[in-house]
Amino acid sequence: YEGAIKIVEDFFRTSQETSIDYSPIDNYFDGKYLNTFIPGRLDNLLFKFTINHPSCFVKKSVYERIGLFNLGYSIAADYDFILRAYTSGVKFKYIKTPLVSYSLNGMSGKPINKFKQIRESWIVGSSIEQQLPKNLQAKRQKFYLGWICKELFIFPAKYFIKPHKTKKIKIFLRQKLGCKLPSDSYGSW
């Protein structure tokens, strides 16, 4: 987006202890605006990737400190990198303005790849699981079981219901429930 680099530069300049800036993302599907992804809570990175990698602006010192992306992951390399940064104590800063756009027509947006994403995310998170208290380990296992069950339930519908319809369903549910969906703490579409 126009002006995005200037915004990030200003944030890094005014908050020198911050090493990763991230923001919401405007999502597109088939070239049309779909919605804005609002990142979830950073502490939920222990369970799932709660921010989107295109919105992350990372200082060079982070790469020098924790290493590069693990290209052994075809979908979750970004999650692995961000989780390593987070658990290493790297400071993150949220910028409220969407700085980038993202096409949901890519590899990770295809329904068939959702299970690969879950598997790779599980493997990434498992690298730190032993460091977690027992209650968080149990919560993480319950989270993944729920995620798999949800995907198995809605998987057939994903081939027939396009993202624009899914957006309307989520809006309807949020209005009927009068609150956010439980999944919103992991990022909301």
Coordinates of N, CA and C in Angstrom, one line a residue, residues 74-76 107-123 144 146-156:
S74 N 6.3 -26.3 3.8 CA 5.8 -25.7 2.6 C 4.7 -24.7 2.9
I75 N 4.0 -24.8 4.0 CA 2.9 -23.9 4.4 C 3.2 -23.1 5.7
A76 N 3.9 -23.7 6.6 CA 4.0 -23.2 7.9 C 5.4 -22.6 8.2
M107 N -1.7 -21.1 -2.4 CA -1.6 -22.5 -1.9 C -2.3 -22.7 -0.6
S108 N -2.1 -21.8 0.4 CA -2.6 -22.0 1.7 C -4.1 -21.7 1.7
G109 N -4.7 -21.1 0.7 CA -6.1 -20.8 0.6 C -6.9 -21.9 0.0
K110 N -6.3 -23.0 -0.5 CA -7.0 -24.1 -1.1 C -7.5 -25.0 0.0
P111 N -8.8 -25.4 0.0 CA -9.3 -26.3 1.0 C -8.5 -27.6 1.3
I112 N -8.0 -28.2 0.2 CA -7.3 -29.4 0.4 C -6.0 -29.3 1.2
N113 N -5.4 -28.0 1.2 CA -4.2 -27.8 1.9 C -4.4 -27.5 3.4
K114 N -5.7 -27.3 3.8 CA -5.9 -27.0 5.2 C -5.4 -28.0 6.1
F115 N -5.5 -29.3 5.8 CA -5.0 -30.4 6.7 C -3.5 -30.4 6.7
K116 N -2.9 -30.0 5.6 CA -1.4 -29.9 5.6 C -1.0 -28.8 6.5
Q117 N -1.7 -27.7 6.4 CA -1.4 -26.5 7.3 C -1.6 -26.9 8.8
I118 N -2.6 -27.7 9.1 CA -2.8 -28.1 10.5 C -1.7 -29.0 10.9
R119 N -1.3 -29.9 10.1 CA -0.2 -30.9 10.4 C 1.1 -30.1 10.6
E120 N 1.5 -29.2 9.7 CA 2.7 -28.5 9.8 C 2.7 -27.6 11.0
S121 N 1.5 -27.0 11.3 CA 1.4 -26.1 12.5 C 1.6 -26.9 13.8
W122 N 1.0 -28.1 13.8 CA 1.2 -29.0 14.9 C 2.7 -29.2 15.2
I123 N 3.4 -29.6 14.1 CA 4.8 -29.9 14.2 C 5.6 -28.7 14.7
Y144 N -6.2 -28.3 18.9 CA -5.9 -29.0 17.6 C -7.0 -30.0 17.3
G146 N -10.1 -29.9 18.2 CA -11.2 -29.1 17.7 C -11.0 -28.5 16.3
W147 N -9.8 -28.1 16.0 CA -9.5 -27.5 14.7 C -9.7 -28.6 13.6
I148 N -9.2 -29.8 13.9 CA -9.4 -30.9 12.9 C -10.8 -31.3 12.8
C149 N -11.5 -31.4 13.9 CA -13.0 -31.7 13.8 C -13.8 -30.7 13.0
K150 N -13.5 -29.4 13.3 CA -14.1 -28.3 12.5 C -13.9 -28.4 11.0
E151 N -12.6 -28.7 10.7 CA -12.3 -28.8 9.3 C -12.9 -30.0 8.6
L152 N -12.9 -31.1 9.3 CA -13.6 -32.3 8.8 C -15.1 -32.0 8.5
F153 N -15.7 -31.3 9.4 CA -17.1 -31.0 9.3 C -17.4 -30.0 8.1
I154 N -16.6 -29.0 8.0 CA -16.9 -28.0 7.0 C -16.1 -28.2 5.6
F155 N -15.2 -29.2 5.6 CA -14.4 -29.5 4.4 C -15.3 -29.6 3.2
P156 N -16.3 -30.5 3.2 CA -17.1 -30.6 1.9 C -17.7 -29.3 1.5

